[in-house]
JSON list of C-alpha atoms in Angstrom, two decimals:
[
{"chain": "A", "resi": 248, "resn": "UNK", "atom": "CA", "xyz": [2.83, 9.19, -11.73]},
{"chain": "A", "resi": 249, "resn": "UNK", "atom": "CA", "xyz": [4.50, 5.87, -11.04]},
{"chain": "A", "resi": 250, "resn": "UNK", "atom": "CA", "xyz": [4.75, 3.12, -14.11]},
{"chain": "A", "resi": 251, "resn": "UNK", "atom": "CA", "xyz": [1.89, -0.27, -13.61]},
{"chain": "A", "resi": 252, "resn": "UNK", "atom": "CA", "xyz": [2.48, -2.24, -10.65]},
{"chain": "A", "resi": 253, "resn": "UNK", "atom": "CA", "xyz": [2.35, -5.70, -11.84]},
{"chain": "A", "resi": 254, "resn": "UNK", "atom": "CA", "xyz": [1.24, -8.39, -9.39]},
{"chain": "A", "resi": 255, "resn": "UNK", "atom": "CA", "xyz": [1.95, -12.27, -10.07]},
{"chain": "A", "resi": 256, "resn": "UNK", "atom": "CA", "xyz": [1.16, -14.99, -6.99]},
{"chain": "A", "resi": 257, "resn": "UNK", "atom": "CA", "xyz": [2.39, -18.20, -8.34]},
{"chain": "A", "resi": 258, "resn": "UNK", "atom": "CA", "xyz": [1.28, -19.83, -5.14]},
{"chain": "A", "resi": 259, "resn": "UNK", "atom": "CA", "xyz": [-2.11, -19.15, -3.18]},
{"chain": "A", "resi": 260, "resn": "UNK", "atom": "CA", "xyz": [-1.94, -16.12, -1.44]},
{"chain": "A", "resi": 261, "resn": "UNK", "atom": "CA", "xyz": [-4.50, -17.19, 0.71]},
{"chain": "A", "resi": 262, "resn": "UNK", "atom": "CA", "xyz": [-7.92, -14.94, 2.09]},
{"chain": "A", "resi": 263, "resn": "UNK", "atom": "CA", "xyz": [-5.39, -13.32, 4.71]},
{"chain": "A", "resi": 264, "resn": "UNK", "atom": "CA", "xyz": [-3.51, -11.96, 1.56]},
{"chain": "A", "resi": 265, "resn": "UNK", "atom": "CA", "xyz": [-5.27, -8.15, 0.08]},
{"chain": "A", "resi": 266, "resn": "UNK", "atom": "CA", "xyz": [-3.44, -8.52, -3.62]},
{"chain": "A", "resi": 267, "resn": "UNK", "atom": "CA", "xyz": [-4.57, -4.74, -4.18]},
{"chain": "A", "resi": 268, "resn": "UNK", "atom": "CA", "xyz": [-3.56, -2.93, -0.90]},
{"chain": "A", "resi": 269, "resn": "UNK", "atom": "CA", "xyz": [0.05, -4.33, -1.73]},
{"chain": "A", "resi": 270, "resn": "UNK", "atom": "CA", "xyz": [-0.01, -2.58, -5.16]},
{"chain": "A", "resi": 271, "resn": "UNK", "atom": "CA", "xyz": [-1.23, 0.36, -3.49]},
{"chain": "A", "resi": 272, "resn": "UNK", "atom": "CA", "xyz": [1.65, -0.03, -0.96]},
{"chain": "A", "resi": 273, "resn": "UNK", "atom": "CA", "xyz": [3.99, -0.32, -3.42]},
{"chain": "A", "resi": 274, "resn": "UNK", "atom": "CA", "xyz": [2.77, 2.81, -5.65]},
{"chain": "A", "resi": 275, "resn": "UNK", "atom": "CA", "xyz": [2.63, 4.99, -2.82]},
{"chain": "A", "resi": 276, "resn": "UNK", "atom": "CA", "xyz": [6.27, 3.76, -1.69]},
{"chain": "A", "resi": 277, "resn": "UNK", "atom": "CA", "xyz": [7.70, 4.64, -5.22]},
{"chain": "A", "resi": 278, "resn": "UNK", "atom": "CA", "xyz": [6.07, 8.30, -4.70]},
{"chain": "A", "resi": 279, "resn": "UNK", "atom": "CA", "xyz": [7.02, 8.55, -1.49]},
{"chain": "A", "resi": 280, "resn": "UNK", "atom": "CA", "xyz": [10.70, 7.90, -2.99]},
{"chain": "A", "resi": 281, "resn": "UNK", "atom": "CA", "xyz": [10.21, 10.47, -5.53]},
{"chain": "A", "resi": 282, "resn": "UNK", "atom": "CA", "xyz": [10.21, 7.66, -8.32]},
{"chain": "A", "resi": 283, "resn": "UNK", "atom": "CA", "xyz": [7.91, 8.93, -10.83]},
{"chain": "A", "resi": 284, "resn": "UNK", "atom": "CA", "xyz": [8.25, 6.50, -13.86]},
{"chain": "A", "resi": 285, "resn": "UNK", "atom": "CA", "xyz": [8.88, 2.55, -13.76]},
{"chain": "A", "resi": 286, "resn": "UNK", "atom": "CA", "xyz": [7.14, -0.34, -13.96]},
{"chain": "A", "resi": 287, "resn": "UNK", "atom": "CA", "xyz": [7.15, -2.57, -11.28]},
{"chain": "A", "resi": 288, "resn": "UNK", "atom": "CA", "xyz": [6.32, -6.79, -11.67]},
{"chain": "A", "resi": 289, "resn": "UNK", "atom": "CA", "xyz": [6.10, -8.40, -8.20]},
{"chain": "A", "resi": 290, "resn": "UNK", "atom": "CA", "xyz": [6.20, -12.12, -8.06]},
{"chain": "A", "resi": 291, "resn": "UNK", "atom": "CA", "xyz": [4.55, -14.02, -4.85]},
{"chain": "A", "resi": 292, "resn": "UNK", "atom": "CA", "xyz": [5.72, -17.82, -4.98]},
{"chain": "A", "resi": 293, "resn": "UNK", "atom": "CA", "xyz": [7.31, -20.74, -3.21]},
{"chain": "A", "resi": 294, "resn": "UNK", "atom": "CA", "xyz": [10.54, -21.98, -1.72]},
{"chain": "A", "resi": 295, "resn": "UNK", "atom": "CA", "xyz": [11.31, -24.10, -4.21]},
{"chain": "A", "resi": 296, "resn": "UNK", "atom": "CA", "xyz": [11.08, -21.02, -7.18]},
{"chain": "A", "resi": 297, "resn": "UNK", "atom": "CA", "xyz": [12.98, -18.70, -5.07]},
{"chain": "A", "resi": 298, "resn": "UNK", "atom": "CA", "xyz": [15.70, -21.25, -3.97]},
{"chain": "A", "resi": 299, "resn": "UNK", "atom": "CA", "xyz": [16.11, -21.42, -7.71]},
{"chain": "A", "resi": 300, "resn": "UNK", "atom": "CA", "xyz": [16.42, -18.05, -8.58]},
{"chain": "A", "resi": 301, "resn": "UNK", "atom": "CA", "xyz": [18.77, -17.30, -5.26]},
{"chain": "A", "resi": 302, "resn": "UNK", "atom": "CA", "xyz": [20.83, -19.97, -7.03]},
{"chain": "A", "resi": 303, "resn": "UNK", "atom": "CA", "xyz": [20.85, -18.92, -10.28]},
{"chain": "A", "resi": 304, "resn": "UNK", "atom": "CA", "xyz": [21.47, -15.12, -9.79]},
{"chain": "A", "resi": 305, "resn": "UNK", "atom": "CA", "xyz": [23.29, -14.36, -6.14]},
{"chain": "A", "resi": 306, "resn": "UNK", "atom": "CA", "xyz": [25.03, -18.64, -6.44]},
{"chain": "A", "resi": 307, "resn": "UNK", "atom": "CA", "xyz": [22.98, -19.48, -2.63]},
{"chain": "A", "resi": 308, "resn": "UNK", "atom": "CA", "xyz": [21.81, -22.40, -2.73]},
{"chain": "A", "resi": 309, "resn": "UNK", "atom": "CA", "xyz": [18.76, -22.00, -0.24]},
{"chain": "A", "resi": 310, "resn": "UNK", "atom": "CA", "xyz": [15.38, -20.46, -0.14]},
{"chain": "A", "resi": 311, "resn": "UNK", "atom": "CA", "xyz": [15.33, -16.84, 1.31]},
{"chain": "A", "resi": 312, "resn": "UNK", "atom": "CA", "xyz": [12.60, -14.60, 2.21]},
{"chain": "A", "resi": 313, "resn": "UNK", "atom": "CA", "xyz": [12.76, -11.73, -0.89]},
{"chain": "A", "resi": 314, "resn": "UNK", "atom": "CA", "xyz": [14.53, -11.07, -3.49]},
{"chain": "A", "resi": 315, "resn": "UNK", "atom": "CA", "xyz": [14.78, -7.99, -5.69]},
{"chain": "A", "resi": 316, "resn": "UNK", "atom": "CA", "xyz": [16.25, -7.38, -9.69]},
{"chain": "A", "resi": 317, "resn": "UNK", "atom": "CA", "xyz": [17.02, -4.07, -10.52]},
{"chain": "A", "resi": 318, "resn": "UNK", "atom": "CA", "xyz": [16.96, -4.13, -14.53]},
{"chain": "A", "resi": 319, "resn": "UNK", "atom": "CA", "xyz": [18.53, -0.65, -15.01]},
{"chain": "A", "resi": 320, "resn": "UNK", "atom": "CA", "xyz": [21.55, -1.75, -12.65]},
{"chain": "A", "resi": 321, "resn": "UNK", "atom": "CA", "xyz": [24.80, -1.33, -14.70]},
{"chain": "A", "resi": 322, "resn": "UNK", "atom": "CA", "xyz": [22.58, 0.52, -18.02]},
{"chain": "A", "resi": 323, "resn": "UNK", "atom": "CA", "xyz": [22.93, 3.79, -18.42]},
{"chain": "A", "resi": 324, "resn": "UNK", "atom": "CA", "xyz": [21.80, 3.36, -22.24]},
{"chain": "A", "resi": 325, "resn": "UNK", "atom": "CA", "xyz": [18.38, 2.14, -20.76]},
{"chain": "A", "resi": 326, "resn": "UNK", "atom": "CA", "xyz": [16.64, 5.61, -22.34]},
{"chain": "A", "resi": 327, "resn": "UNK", "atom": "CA", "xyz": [18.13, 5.25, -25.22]},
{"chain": "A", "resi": 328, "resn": "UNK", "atom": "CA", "xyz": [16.99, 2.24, -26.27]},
{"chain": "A", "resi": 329, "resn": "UNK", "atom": "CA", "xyz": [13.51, 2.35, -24.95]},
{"chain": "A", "resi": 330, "resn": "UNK", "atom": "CA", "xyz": [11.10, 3.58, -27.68]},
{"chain": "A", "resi": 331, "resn": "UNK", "atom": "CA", "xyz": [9.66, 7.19, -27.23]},
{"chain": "A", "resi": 332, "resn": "UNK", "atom": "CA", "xyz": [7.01, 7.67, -24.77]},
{"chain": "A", "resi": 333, "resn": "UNK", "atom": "CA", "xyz": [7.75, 3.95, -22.96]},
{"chain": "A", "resi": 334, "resn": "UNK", "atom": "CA", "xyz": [8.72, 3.53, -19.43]},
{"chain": "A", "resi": 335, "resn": "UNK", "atom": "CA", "xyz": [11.75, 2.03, -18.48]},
{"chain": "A", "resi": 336, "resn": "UNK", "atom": "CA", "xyz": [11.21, -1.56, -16.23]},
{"chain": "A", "resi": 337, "resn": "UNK", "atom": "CA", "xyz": [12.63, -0.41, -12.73]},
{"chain": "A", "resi": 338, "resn": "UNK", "atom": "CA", "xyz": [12.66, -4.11, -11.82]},
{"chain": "A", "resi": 339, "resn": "UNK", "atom": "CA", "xyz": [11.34, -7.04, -9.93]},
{"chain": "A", "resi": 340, "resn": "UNK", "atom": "CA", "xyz": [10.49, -8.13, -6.37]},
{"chain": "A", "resi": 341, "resn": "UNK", "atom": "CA", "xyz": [10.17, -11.95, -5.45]},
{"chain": "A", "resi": 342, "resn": "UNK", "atom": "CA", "xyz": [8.81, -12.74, -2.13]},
{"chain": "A", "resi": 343, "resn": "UNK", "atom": "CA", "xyz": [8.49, -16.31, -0.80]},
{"chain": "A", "resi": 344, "resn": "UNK", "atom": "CA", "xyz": [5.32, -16.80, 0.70]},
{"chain": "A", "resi": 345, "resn": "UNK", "atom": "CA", "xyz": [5.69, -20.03, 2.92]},
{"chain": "A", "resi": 346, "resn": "UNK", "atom": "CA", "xyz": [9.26, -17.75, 4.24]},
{"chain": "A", "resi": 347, "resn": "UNK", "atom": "CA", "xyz": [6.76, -15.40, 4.88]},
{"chain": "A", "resi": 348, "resn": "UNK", "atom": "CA", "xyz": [4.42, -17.24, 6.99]},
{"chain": "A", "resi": 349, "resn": "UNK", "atom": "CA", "xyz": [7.08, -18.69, 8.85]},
{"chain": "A", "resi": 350, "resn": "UNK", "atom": "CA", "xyz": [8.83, -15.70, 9.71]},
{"chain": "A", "resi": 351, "resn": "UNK", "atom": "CA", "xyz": [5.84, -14.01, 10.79]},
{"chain": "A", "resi": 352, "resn": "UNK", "atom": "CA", "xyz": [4.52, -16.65, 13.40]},
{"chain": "A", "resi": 353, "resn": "UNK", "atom": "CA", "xyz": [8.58, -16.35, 14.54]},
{"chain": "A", "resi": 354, "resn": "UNK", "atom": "CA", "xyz": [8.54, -12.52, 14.92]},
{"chain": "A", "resi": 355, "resn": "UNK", "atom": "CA", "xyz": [4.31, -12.84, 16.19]},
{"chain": "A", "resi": 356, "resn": "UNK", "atom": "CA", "xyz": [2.84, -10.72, 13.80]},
{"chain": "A", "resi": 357, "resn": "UNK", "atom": "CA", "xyz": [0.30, -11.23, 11.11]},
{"chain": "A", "resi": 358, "resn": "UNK", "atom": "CA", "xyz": [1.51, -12.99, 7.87]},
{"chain": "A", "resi": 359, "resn": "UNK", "atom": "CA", "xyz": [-0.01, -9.77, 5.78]},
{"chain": "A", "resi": 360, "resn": "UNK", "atom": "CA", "xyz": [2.75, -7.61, 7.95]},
{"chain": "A", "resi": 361, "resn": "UNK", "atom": "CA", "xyz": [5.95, -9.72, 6.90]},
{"chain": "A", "resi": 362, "resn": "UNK", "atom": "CA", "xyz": [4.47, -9.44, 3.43]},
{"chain": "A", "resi": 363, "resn": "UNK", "atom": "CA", "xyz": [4.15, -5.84, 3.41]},
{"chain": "A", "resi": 364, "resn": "UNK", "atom": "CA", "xyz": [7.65, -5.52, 5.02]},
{"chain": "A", "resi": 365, "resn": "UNK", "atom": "CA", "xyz": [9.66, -8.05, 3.01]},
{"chain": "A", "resi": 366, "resn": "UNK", "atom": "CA", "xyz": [7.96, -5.67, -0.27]},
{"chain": "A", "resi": 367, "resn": "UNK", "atom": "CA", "xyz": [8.81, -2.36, 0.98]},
{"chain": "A", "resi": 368, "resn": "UNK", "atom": "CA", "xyz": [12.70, -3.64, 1.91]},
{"chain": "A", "resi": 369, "resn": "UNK", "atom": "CA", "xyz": [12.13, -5.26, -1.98]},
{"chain": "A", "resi": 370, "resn": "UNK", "atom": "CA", "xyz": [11.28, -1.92, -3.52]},
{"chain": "A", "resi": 371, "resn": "UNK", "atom": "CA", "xyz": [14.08, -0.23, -1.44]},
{"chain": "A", "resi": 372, "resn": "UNK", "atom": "CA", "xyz": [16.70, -2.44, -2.77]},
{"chain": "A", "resi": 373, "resn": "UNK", "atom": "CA", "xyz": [15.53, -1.49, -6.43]},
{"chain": "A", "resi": 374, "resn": "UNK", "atom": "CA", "xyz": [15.67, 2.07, -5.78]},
{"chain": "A", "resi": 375, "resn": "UNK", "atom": "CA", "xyz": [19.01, 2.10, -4.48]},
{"chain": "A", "resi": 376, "resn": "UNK", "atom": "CA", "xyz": [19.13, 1.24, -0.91]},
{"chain": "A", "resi": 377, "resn": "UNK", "atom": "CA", "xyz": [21.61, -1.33, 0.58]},
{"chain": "A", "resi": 378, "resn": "UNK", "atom": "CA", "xyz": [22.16, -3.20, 3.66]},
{"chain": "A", "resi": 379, "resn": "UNK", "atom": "CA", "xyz": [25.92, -4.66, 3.47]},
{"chain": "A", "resi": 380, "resn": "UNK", "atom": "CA", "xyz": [26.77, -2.76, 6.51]},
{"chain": "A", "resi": 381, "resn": "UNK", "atom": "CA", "xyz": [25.22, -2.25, 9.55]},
{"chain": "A", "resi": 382, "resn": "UNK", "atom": "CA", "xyz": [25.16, 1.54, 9.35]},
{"chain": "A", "resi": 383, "resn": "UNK", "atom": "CA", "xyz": [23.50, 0.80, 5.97]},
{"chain": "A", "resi": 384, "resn": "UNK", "atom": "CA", "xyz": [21.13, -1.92, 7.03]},
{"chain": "A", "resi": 385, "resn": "UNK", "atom": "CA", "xyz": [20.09, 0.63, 10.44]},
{"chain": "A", "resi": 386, "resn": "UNK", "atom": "CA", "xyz": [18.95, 3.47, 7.77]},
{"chain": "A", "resi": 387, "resn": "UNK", "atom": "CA", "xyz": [17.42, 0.94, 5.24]},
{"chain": "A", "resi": 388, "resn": "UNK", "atom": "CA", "xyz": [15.17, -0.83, 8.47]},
{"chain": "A", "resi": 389, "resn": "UNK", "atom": "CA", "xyz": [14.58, 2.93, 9.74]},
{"chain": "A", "resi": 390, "resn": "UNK", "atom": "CA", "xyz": [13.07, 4.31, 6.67]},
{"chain": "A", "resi": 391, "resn": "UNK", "atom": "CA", "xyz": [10.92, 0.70, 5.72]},
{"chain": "A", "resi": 392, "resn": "UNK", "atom": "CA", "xyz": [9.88, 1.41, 9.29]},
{"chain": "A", "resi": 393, "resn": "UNK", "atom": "CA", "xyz": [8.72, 5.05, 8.42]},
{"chain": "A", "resi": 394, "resn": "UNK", "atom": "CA", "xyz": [7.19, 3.86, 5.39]},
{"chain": "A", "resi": 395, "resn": "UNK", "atom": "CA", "xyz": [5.08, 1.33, 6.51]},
{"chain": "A", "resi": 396, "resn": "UNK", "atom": "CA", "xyz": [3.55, 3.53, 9.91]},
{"chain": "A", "resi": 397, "resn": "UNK", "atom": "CA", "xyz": [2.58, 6.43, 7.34]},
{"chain": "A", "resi": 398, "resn": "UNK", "atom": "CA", "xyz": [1.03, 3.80, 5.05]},
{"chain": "A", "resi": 399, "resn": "UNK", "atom": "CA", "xyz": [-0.97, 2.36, 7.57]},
{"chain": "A", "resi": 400, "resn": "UNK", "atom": "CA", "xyz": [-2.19, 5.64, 8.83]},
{"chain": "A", "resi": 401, "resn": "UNK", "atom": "CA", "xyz": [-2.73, 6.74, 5.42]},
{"chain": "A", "resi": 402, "resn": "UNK", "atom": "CA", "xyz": [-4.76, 3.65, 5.01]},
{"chain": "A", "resi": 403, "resn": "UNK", "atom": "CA", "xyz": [-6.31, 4.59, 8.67]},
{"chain": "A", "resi": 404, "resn": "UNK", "atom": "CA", "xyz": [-7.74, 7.34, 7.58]},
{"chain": "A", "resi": 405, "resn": "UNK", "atom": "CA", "xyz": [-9.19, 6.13, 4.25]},
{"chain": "A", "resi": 406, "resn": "UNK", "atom": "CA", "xyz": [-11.04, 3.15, 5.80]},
{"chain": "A", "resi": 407, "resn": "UNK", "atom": "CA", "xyz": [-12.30, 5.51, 8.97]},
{"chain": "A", "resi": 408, "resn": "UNK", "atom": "CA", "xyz": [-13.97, 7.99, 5.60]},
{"chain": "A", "resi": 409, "resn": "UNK", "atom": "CA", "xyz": [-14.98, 5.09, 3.89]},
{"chain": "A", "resi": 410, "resn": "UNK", "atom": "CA", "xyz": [-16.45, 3.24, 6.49]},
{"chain": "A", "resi": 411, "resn": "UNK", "atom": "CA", "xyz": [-18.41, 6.31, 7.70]},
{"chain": "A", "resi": 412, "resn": "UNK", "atom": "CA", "xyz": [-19.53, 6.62, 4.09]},
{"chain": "A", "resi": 413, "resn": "UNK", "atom": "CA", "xyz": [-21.11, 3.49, 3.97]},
{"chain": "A", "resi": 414, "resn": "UNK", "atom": "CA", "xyz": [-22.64, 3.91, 7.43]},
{"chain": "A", "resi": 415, "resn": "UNK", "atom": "CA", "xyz": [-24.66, 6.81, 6.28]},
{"chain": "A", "resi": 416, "resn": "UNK", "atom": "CA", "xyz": [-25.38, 4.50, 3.20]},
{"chain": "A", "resi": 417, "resn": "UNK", "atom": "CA", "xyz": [-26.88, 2.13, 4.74]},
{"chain": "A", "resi": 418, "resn": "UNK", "atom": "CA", "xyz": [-28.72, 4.76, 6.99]},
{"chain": "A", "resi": 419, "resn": "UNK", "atom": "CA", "xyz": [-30.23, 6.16, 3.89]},
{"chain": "A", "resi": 420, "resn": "UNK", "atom": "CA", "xyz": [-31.77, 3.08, 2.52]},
{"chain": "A", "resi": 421, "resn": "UNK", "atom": "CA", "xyz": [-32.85, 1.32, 5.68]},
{"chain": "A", "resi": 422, "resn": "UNK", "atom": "CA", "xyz": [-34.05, 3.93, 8.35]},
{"chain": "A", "resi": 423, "resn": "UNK", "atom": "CA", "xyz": [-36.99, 5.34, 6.28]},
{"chain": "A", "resi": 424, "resn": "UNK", "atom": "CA", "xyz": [-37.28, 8.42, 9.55]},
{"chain": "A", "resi": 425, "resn": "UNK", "atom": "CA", "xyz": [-33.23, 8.67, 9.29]},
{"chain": "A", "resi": 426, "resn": "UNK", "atom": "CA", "xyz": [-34.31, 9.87, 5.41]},
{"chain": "A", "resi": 427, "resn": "UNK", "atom": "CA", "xyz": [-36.92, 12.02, 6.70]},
{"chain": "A", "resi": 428, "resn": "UNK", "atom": "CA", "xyz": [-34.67, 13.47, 8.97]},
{"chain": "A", "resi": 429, "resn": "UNK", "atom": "CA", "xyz": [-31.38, 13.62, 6.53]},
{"chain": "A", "resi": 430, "resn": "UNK", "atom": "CA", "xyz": [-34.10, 15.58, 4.03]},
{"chain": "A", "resi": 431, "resn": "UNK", "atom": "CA", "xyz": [-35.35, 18.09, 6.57]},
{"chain": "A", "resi": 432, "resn": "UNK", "atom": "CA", "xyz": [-31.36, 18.61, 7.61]},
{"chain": "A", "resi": 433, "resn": "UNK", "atom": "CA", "xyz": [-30.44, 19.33, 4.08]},
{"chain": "A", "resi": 434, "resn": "UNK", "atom": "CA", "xyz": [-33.50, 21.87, 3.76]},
{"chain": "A", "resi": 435, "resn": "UNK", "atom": "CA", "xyz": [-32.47, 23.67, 7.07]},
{"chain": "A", "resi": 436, "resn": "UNK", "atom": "CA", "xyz": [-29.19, 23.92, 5.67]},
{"chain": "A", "resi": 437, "resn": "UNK", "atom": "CA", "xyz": [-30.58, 25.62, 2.27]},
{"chain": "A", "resi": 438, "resn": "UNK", "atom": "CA", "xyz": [-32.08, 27.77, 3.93]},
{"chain": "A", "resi": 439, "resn": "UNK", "atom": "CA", "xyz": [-29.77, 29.08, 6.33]},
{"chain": "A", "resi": 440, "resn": "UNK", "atom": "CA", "xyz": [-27.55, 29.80, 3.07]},
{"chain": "A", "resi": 441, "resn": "UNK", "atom": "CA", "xyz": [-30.15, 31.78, 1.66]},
{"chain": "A", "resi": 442, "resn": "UNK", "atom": "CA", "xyz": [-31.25, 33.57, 4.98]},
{"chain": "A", "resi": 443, "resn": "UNK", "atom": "CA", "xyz": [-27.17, 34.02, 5.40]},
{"chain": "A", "resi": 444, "resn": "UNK", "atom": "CA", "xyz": [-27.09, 32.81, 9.35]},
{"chain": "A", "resi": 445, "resn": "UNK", "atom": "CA", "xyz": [-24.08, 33.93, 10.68]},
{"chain": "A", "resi": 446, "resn": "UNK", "atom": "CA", "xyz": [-21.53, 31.77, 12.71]},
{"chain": "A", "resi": 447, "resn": "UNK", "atom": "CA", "xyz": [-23.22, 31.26, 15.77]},
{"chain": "A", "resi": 448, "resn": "UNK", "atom": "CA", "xyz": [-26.51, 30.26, 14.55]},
{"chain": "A", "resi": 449, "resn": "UNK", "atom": "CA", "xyz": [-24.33, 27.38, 11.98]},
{"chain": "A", "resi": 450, "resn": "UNK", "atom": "CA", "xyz": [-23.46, 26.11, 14.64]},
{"chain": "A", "resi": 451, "resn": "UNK", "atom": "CA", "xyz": [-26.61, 26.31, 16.61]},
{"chain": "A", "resi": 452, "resn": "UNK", "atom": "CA", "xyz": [-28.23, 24.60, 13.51]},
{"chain": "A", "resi": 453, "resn": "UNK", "atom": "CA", "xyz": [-25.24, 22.18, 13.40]},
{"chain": "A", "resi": 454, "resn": "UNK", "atom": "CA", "xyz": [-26.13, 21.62, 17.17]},
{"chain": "A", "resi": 455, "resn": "UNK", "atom": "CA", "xyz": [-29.79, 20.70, 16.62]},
{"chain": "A", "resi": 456, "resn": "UNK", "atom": "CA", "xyz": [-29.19, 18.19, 13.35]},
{"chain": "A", "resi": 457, "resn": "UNK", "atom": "CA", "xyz": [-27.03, 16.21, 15.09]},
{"chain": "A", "resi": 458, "resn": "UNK", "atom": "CA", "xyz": [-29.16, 15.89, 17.80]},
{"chain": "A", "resi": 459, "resn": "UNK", "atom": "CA", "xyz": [-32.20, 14.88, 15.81]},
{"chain": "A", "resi": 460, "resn": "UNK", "atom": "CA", "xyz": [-30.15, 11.98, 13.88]},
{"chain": "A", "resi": 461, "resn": "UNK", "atom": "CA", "xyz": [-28.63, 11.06, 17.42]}
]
C-alpha cells in the first residue's frame, strides 16, 4: 500500500474540481509505479504562491504550471532517521490552478484534464522521471499518457458498475411490480439450484427473467 495522499487547495478549486478522484489518481499512479510506501502532500494554489516558490527553489522568477519537491533527493540516510514503523515523505506536488485553467482553454480541453495531467507529470518527477532532453521528455509524456487512458478506463468501468448499481436501487424502492418481479426472479433462481438445471435451462431461465423485468 501507498503512504496518505494529502490534498491542500489554497485557492477554490471550483465545482468542476473532484478533490477525491485526484487522490485516487494519484494512489493508483504510485502503484502503478510500483511505489509502495510514501506519503504524498499535494498543494492546489495561485500564481502568486507558485511564482514564489519557483523563485525561491529553481531562482525563476515567474509563475509556472506545476511544480514538484522530492524530499528524499540527495538522502540516502532518510531510513535511518525515520522512527520505526514511519513512512518516509516521498514529496510534494504544487499545481497552479489559474495556469491550469488557462492552459486548458489553450490546449481545448476541460480544466479537470490539465489538472489531472499537470499531477501525474508532478508525481513522475518525484519518482524519478525527467524531461531535460527531448528523448527524456518523449518517454516521460508517453507514459503520463498511458497513465492517464488506463485511469480513465479504470474509472470507466467503476462508474458503468456503480451506476448500474444504483439503477437497480432505485428500481427496488420505486417500481413496487419491478420488486415483485426481482422476488419471483430470485425464487426461480433458488430453485433451479436446488432442482440442479443444467446449462441450457440457466440460460433458458436467464432468458425469461430478463424478459419479464424488460
Amino acid at each position: 500500500m501507498t503512504g496518505p495522499v494529502q490534498l491542500t487547495a489554497e485557492t477554490d478549486p471550483g465545482p468542476e474540481l473532484d478533490l477525491p478522484r485526484l487522490r485516487r489518481l494519484a494512489r493508483w499512479v504510485l502503484l502503478q509505479e510500483g511505489c509502495r510506501s510514501g506519503d504524498v502532500d499535494i498543494l492546489l494554489t495561485d500564481d502568486e504562491r507558485i511564482q514564489a516558490l519557483n523563485l525561491q527553489y529553481r531562482e525563476q522568477d515567474r509563475p509556472t504550471d506545476v511544480l514538484a519537491f522530492g524530499l528524499q533527493e540527495g538522502d540516502a540516510s532518510v531510513d535511518f532517521v525515520l522512527p520505526r514503523g514511519e513512512r518516509p515523505a516521498l514529496g510534494e506536488v504544487v499545481i497552479s490552478l489559474p495556469r491550469a485553467r488557462e492552459q486548458a482553454a489553450a490546449y481545448g480541453q476541460s480544466c479537470p484534464e490539465e489538472v489531472e495531467l499537470l499531477l501525474v507529470h508532478g508525481l513522475l518527477h518525484l519518482l524519478g522521471y525527467d524531461d531535460a532532453l527531448d528523448e527524456q521528455r518523449r518517454h516521460m509524456q508517453a507514459r503520463q499518457e498511458q497513465l492517464l487512458r488506463a485511469f480513465e478506463r479504470r474509472t470507466s468501468l467503476s462508474l458503468s458498475f456503480a451506476r448500474a448499481f444504483a439503477g437497480l436501487s432505485d428500481l427496488w424502492w420505486t417500481q413496487r411490480n419491478a420488486r415483485l418481479h426481482l422476488t419471483l426472479a430470485l425464487a426461480a433462481v433458488l430453485l433451479g439450484l436446488i432442482l440442479g438445471l443444467s446449462l441450457p435451462e440457466w440460460a433458458l431461465l436467464s432468458l425469461a427473467i430478463a424478459v419479464v423485468l424488460v
